[in-house]
mmCIF file of C-alpha atoms in Angstrom:
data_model
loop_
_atom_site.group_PDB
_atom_site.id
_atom_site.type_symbol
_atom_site.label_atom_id
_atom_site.label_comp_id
_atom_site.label_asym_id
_atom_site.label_seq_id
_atom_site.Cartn_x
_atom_site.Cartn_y
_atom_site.Cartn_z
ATOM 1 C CA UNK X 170 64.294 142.368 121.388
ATOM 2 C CA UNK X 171 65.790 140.371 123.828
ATOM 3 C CA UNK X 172 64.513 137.169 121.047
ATOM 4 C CA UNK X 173 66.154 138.758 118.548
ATOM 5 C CA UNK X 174 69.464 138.829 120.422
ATOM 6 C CA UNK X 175 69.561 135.459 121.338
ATOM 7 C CA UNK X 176 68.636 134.192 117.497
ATOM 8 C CA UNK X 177 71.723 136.805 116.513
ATOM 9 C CA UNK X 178 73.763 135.121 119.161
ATOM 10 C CA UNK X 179 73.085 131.616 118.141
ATOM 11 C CA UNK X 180 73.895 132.612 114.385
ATOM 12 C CA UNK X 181 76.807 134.432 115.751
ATOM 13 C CA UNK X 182 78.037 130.897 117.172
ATOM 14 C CA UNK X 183 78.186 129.231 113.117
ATOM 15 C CA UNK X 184 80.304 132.566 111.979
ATOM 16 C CA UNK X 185 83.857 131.346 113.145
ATOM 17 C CA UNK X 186 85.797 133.768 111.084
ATOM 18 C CA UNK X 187 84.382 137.245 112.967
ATOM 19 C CA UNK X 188 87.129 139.461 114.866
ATOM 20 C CA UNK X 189 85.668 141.039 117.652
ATOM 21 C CA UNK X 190 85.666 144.688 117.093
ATOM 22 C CA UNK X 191 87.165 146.820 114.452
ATOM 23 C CA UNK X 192 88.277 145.228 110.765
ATOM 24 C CA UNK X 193 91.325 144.041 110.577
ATOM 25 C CA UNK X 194 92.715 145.149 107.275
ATOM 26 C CA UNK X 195 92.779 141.575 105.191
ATOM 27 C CA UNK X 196 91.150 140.277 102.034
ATOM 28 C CA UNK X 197 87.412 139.904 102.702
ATOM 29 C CA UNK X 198 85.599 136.724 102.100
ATOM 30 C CA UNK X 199 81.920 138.285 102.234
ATOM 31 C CA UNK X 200 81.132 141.784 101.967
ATOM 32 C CA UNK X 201 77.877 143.973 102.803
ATOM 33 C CA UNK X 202 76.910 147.791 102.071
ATOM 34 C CA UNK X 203 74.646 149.591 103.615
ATOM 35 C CA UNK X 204 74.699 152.376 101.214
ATOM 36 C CA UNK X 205 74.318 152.780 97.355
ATOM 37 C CA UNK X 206 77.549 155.213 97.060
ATOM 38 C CA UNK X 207 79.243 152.630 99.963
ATOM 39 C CA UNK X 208 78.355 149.853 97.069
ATOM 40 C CA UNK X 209 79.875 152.071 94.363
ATOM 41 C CA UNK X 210 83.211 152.655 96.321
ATOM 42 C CA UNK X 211 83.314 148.811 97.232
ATOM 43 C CA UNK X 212 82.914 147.435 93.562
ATOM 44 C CA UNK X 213 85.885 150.632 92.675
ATOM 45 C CA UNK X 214 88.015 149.033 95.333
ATOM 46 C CA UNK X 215 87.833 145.178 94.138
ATOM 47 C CA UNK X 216 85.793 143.886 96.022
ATOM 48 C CA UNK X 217 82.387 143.315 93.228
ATOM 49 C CA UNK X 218 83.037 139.443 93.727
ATOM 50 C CA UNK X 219 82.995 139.555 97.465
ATOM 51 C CA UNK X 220 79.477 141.222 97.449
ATOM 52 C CA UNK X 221 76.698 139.343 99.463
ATOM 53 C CA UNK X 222 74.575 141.961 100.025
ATOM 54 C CA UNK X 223 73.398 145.738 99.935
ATOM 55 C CA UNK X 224 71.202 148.309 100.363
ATOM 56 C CA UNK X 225 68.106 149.806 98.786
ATOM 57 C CA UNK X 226 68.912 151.511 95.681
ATOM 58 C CA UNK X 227 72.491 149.748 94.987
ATOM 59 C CA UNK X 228 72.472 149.871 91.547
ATOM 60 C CA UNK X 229 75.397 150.517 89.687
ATOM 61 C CA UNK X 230 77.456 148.693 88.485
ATOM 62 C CA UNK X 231 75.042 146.898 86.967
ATOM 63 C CA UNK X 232 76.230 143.471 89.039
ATOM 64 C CA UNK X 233 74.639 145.552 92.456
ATOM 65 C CA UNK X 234 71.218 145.258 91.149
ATOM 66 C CA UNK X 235 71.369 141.567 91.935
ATOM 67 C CA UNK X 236 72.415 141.383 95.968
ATOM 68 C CA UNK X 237 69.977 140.560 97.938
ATOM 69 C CA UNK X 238 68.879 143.575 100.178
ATOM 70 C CA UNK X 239 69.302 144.005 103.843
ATOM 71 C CA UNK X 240 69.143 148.214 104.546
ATOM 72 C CA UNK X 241 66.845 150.581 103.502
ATOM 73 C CA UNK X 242 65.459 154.366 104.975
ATOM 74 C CA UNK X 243 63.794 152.125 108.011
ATOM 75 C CA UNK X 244 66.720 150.888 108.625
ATOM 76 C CA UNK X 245 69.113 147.693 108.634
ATOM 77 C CA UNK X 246 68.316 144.109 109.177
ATOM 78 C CA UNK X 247 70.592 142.814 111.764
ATOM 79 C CA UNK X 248 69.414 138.900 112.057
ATOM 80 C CA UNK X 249 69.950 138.512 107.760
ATOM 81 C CA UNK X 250 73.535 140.596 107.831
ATOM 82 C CA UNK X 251 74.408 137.987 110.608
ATOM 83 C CA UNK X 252 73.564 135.066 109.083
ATOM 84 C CA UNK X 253 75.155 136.151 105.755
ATOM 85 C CA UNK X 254 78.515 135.733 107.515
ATOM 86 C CA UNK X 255 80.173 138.819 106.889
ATOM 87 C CA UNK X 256 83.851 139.739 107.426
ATOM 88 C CA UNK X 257 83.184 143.199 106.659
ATOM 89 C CA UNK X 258 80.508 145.627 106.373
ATOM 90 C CA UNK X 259 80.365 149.433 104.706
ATOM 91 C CA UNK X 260 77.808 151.425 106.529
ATOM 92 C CA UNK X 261 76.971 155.225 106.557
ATOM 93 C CA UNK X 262 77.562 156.939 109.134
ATOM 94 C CA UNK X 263 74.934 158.969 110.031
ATOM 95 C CA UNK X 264 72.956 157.374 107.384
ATOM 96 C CA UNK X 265 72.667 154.329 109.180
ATOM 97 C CA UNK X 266 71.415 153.481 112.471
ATOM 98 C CA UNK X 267 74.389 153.951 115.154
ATOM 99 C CA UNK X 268 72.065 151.524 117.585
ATOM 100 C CA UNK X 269 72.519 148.495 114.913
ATOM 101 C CA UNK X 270 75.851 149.353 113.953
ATOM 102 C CA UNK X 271 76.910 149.328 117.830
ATOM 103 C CA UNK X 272 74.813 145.957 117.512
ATOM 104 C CA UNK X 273 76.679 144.215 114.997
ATOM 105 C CA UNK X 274 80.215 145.251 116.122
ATOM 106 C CA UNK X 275 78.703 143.696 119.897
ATOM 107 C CA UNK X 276 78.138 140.349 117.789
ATOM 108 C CA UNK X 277 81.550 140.522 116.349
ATOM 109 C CA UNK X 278 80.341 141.699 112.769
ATOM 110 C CA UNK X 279 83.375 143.767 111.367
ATOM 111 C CA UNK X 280 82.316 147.247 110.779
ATOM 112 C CA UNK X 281 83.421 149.646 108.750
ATOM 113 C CA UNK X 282 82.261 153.463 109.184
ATOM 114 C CA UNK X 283 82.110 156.201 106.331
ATOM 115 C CA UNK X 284 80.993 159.390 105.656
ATOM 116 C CA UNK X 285 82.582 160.512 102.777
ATOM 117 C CA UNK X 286 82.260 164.554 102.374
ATOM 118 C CA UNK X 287 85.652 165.564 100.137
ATOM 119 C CA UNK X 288 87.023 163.740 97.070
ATOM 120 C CA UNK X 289 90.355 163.016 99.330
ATOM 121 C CA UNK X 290 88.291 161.172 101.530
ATOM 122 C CA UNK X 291 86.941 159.287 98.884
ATOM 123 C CA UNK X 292 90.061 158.713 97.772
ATOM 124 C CA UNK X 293 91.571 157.927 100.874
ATOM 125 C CA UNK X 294 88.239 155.259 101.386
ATOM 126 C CA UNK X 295 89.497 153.811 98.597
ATOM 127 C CA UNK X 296 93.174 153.350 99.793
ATOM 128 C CA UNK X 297 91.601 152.010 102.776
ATOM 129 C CA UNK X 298 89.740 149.131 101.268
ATOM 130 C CA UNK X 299 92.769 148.176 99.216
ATOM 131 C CA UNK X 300 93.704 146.240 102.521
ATOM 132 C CA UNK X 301 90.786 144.304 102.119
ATOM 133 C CA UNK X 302 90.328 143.648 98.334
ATOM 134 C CA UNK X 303 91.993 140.714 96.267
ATOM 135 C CA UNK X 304 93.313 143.216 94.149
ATOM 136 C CA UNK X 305 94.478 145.915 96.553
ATOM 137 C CA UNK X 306 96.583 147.875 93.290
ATOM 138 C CA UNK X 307 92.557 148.247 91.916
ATOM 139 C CA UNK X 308 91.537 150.455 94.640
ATOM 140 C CA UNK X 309 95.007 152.274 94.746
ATOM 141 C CA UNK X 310 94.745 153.001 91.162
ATOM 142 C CA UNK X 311 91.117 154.226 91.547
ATOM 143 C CA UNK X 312 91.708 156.426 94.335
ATOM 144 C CA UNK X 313 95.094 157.614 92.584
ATOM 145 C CA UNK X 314 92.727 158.699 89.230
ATOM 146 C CA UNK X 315 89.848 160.827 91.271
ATOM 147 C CA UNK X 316 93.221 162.784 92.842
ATOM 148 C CA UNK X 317 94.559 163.552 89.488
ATOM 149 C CA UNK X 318 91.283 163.955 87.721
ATOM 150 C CA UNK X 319 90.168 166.459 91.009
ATOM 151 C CA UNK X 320 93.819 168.129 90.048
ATOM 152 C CA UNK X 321 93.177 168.581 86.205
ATOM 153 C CA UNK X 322 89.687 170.428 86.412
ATOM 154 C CA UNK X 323 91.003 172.863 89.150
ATOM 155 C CA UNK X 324 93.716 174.340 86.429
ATOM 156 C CA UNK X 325 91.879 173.857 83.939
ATOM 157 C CA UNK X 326 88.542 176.160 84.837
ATOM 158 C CA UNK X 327 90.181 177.954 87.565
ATOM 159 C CA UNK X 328 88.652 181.469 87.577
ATOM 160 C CA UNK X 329 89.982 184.835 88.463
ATOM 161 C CA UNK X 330 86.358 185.750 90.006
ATOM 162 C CA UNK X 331 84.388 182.365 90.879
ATOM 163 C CA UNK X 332 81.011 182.053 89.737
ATOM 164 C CA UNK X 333 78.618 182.672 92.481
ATOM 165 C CA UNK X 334 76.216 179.594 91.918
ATOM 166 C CA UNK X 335 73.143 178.307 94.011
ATOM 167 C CA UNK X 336 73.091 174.650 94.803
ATOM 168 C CA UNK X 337 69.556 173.441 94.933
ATOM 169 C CA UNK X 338 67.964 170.413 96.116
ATOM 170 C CA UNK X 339 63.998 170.079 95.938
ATOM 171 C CA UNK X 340 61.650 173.183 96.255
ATOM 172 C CA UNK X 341 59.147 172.508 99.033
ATOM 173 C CA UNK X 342 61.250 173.062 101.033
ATOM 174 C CA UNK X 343 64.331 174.815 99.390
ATOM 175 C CA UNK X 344 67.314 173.003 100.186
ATOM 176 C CA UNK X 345 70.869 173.723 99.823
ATOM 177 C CA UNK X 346 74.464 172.647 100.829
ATOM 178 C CA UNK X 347 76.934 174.209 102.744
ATOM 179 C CA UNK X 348 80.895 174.359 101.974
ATOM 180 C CA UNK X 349 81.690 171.769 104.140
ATOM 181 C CA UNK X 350 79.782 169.363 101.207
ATOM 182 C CA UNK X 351 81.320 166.999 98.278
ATOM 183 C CA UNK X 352 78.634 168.721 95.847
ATOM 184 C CA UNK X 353 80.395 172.464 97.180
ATOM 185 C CA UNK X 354 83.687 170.950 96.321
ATOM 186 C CA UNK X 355 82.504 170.057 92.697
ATOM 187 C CA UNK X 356 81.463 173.790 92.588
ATOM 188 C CA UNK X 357 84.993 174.999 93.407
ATOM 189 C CA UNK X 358 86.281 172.538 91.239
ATOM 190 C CA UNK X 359 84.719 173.804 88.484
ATOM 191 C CA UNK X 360 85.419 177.686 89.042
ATOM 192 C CA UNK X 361 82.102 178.459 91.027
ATOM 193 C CA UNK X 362 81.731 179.948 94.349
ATOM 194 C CA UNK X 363 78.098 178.086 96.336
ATOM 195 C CA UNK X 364 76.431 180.287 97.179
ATOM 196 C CA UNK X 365 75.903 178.883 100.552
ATOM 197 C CA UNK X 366 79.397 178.019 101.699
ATOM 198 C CA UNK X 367 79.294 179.730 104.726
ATOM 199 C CA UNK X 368 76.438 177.815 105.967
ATOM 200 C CA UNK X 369 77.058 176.662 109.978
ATOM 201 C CA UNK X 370 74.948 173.303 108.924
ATOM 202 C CA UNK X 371 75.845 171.115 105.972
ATOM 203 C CA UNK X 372 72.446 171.035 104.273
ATOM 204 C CA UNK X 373 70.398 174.353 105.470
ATOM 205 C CA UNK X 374 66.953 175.131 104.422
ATOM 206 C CA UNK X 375 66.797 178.792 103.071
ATOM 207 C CA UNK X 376 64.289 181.049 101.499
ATOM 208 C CA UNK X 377 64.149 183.075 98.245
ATOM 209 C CA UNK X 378 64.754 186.144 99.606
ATOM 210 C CA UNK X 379 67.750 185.064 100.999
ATOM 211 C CA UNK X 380 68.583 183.307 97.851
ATOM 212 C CA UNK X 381 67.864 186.993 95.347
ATOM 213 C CA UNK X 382 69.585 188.714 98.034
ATOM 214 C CA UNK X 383 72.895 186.605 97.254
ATOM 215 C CA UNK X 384 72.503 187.449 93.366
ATOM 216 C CA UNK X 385 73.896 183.599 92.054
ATOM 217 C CA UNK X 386 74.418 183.461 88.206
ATOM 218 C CA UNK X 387 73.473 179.962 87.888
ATOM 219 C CA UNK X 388 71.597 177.322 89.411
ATOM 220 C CA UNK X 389 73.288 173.589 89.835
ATOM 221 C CA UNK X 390 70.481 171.126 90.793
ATOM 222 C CA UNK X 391 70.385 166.970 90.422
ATOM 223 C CA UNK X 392 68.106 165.498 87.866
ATOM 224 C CA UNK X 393 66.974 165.573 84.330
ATOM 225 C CA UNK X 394 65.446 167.762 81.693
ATOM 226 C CA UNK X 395 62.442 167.627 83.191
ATOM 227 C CA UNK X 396 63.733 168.521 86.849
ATOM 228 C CA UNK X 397 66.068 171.543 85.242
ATOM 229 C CA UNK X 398 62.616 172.590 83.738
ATOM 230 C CA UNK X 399 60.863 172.734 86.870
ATOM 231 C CA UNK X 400 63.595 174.617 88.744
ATOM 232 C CA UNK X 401 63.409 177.700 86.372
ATOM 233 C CA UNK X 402 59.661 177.818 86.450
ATOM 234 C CA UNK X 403 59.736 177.904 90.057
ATOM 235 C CA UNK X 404 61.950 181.075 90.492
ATOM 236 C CA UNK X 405 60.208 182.794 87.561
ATOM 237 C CA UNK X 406 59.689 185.747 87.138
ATOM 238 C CA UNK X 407 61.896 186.930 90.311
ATOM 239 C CA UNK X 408 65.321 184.891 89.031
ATOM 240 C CA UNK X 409 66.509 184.414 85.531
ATOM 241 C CA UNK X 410 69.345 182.404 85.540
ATOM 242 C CA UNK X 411 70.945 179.397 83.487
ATOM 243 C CA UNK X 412 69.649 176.375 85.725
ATOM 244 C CA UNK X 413 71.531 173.260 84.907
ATOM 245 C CA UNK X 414 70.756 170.075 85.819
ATOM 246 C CA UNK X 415 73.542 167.111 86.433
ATOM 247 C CA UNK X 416 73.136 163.249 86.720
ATOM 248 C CA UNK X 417 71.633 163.028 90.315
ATOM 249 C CA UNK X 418 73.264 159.519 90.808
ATOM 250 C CA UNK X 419 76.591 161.152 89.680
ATOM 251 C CA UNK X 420 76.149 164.047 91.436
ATOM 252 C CA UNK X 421 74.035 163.161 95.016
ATOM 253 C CA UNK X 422 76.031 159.727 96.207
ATOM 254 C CA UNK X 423 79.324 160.270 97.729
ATOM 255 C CA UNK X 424 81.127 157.942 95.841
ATOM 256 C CA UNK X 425 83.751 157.640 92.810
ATOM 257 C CA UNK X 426 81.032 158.803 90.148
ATOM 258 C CA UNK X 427 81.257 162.159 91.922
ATOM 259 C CA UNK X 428 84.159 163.237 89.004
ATOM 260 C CA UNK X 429 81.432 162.205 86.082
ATOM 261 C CA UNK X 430 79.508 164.717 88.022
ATOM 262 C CA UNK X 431 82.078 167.415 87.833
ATOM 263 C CA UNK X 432 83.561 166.518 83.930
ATOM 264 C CA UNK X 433 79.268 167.077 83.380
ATOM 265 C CA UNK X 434 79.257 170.516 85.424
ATOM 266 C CA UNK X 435 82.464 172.222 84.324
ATOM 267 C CA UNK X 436 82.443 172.805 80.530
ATOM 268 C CA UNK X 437 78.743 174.714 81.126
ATOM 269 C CA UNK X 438 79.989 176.709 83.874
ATOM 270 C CA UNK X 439 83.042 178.227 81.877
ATOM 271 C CA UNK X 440 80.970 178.707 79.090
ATOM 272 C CA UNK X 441 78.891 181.307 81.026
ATOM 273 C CA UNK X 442 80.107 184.908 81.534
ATOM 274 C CA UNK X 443 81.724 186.468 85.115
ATOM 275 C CA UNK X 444 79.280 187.681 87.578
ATOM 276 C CA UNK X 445 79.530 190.997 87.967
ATOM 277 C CA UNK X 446 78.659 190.818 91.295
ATOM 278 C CA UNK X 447 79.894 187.780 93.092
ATOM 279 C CA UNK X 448 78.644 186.180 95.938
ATOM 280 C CA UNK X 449 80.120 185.461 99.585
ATOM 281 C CA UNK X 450 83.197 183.908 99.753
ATOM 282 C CA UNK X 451 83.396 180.323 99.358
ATOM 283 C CA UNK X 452 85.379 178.897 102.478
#
């Protein structure tokens, strides 16, 4: 460890453009994420020709696929981001390490923190990086369209009773999301009520008794054909419910995509009928 420091430190001497600290709003030079929705919301904001590097999994826009890679589920690799010469980098929080985060902001790296769980603070992410893109009205115009596209599909599938719908990630083990999630907002946004809202922990683990016990009249999971497939053979013969499946790049990364996500979900969630009996109140 105490190798690695002093290699970071000597690389840290050649990087004369660092601010100790926090960011300070101006357009970046050299840009790193160290997520694939971070990536997303950096090449929505301006900055695609100020990308150096990523993470695992960057790959859209297209242009991502070709950064060289310096984060994956292990974690981040401080001595490359260093010697990259950043003057800002995305991470997750929560996603990534806080150790090597606290790490890079020690050596000066500019560090920017997200964790992006409504589409106003995806919006307001975007607003944010405006300070540091070449073309700040980009980002503003981005983050101005998810705010008016979030706007439209509320009056337009607004329902009198929401749709109580299950949220499902994986099987083995069951997975859901709470209402304190983006995926729970694209529910509401789209007339639905998850069935899970009132969860105390964003992503819970429940059972399928305590799913049949909350009746839902659909099932929203991420993935294809094949996935949607899967899902309805799993809860047969107990549940019998439309199961559909949406983009899980669109749908899973907290990023500006999220609204292809919802424009996918809505139109097949009006087109079923009212619950008769609806779920728990979404909160």
């Amino acid at each position: 460890m105490m190798h690695l420091l002093r290699t970071l430190k000597a690389l840290l001497m050649a990087v004369p453009f660092f601010v100790m600290g926090s960011a300070v709003a101006q357009p970046a030079q050299r840009v790193i994420a160290l997520a694939p929705n971070l990536t997303e919301l950096a090449y929505a904001a301006g900055l695609g020709p100020q990308m150096v590097a990523a993470s695992d999994y960057a790959d859209y826009p297209p242009a991502a696929e070709k950064l060289e890679r310096v984060a994956n589920w292990q974690g981040i690799n401080l001595e490359r981001i260093v010697a990259l010469k950043p003057d800002l980098v995305l991470a997750w929080r929560g996603g990534n390490p806080q150790r090597s985060l606290d790490q890079l902001r020690a050596l000066g790296v500019p560090v920017i923190t997200l964790d992006l769980q409504s589409i106003e603070q995806v919006a307001a992410a975007l607003d944010q990086l405006a300070g540091y893109s070449r073309a700040p009205e980009t980002a503003h115009q981005a983050a101005q369209q998810l705010r008016a596209e979030r706007e439209a599909l509320q009056r337009q599938y607004a329902r009198t009773t929401p749709l109580p719908v299950l949220l499902q990630f994986g099987t083995r083990p069951l997975f859901t999301a709470s209402g304190q999630t983006l995926q729970s907002e694209v529910l509401r946004l789209c007339g639905a009520q998850n069935l899970f809202a009132d969860s105390r922990v964003p992503w819970p683990q429940v059972s399928r008794e305590q799913v049949l016990m909350r009746r839902p009249a659909a099932i929203v999971t991420p993935g294809d054909r094949a996935a949607q497939q899967a899902v309805a053979a799993w809860w047969q013969p107990q549940l019998t419910v439309p199961v559909i499946a949406l983009n899980s790049d669109w749908f899973s990364r907290a990023g500006p995509r999220i609204m292809l996500a919802a424009r996918q979900l809505c139109p097949q969630l009006a087109a079923l009928p009212a619950s008769p009996s609806p779920a728990r109140n979404d909160r």
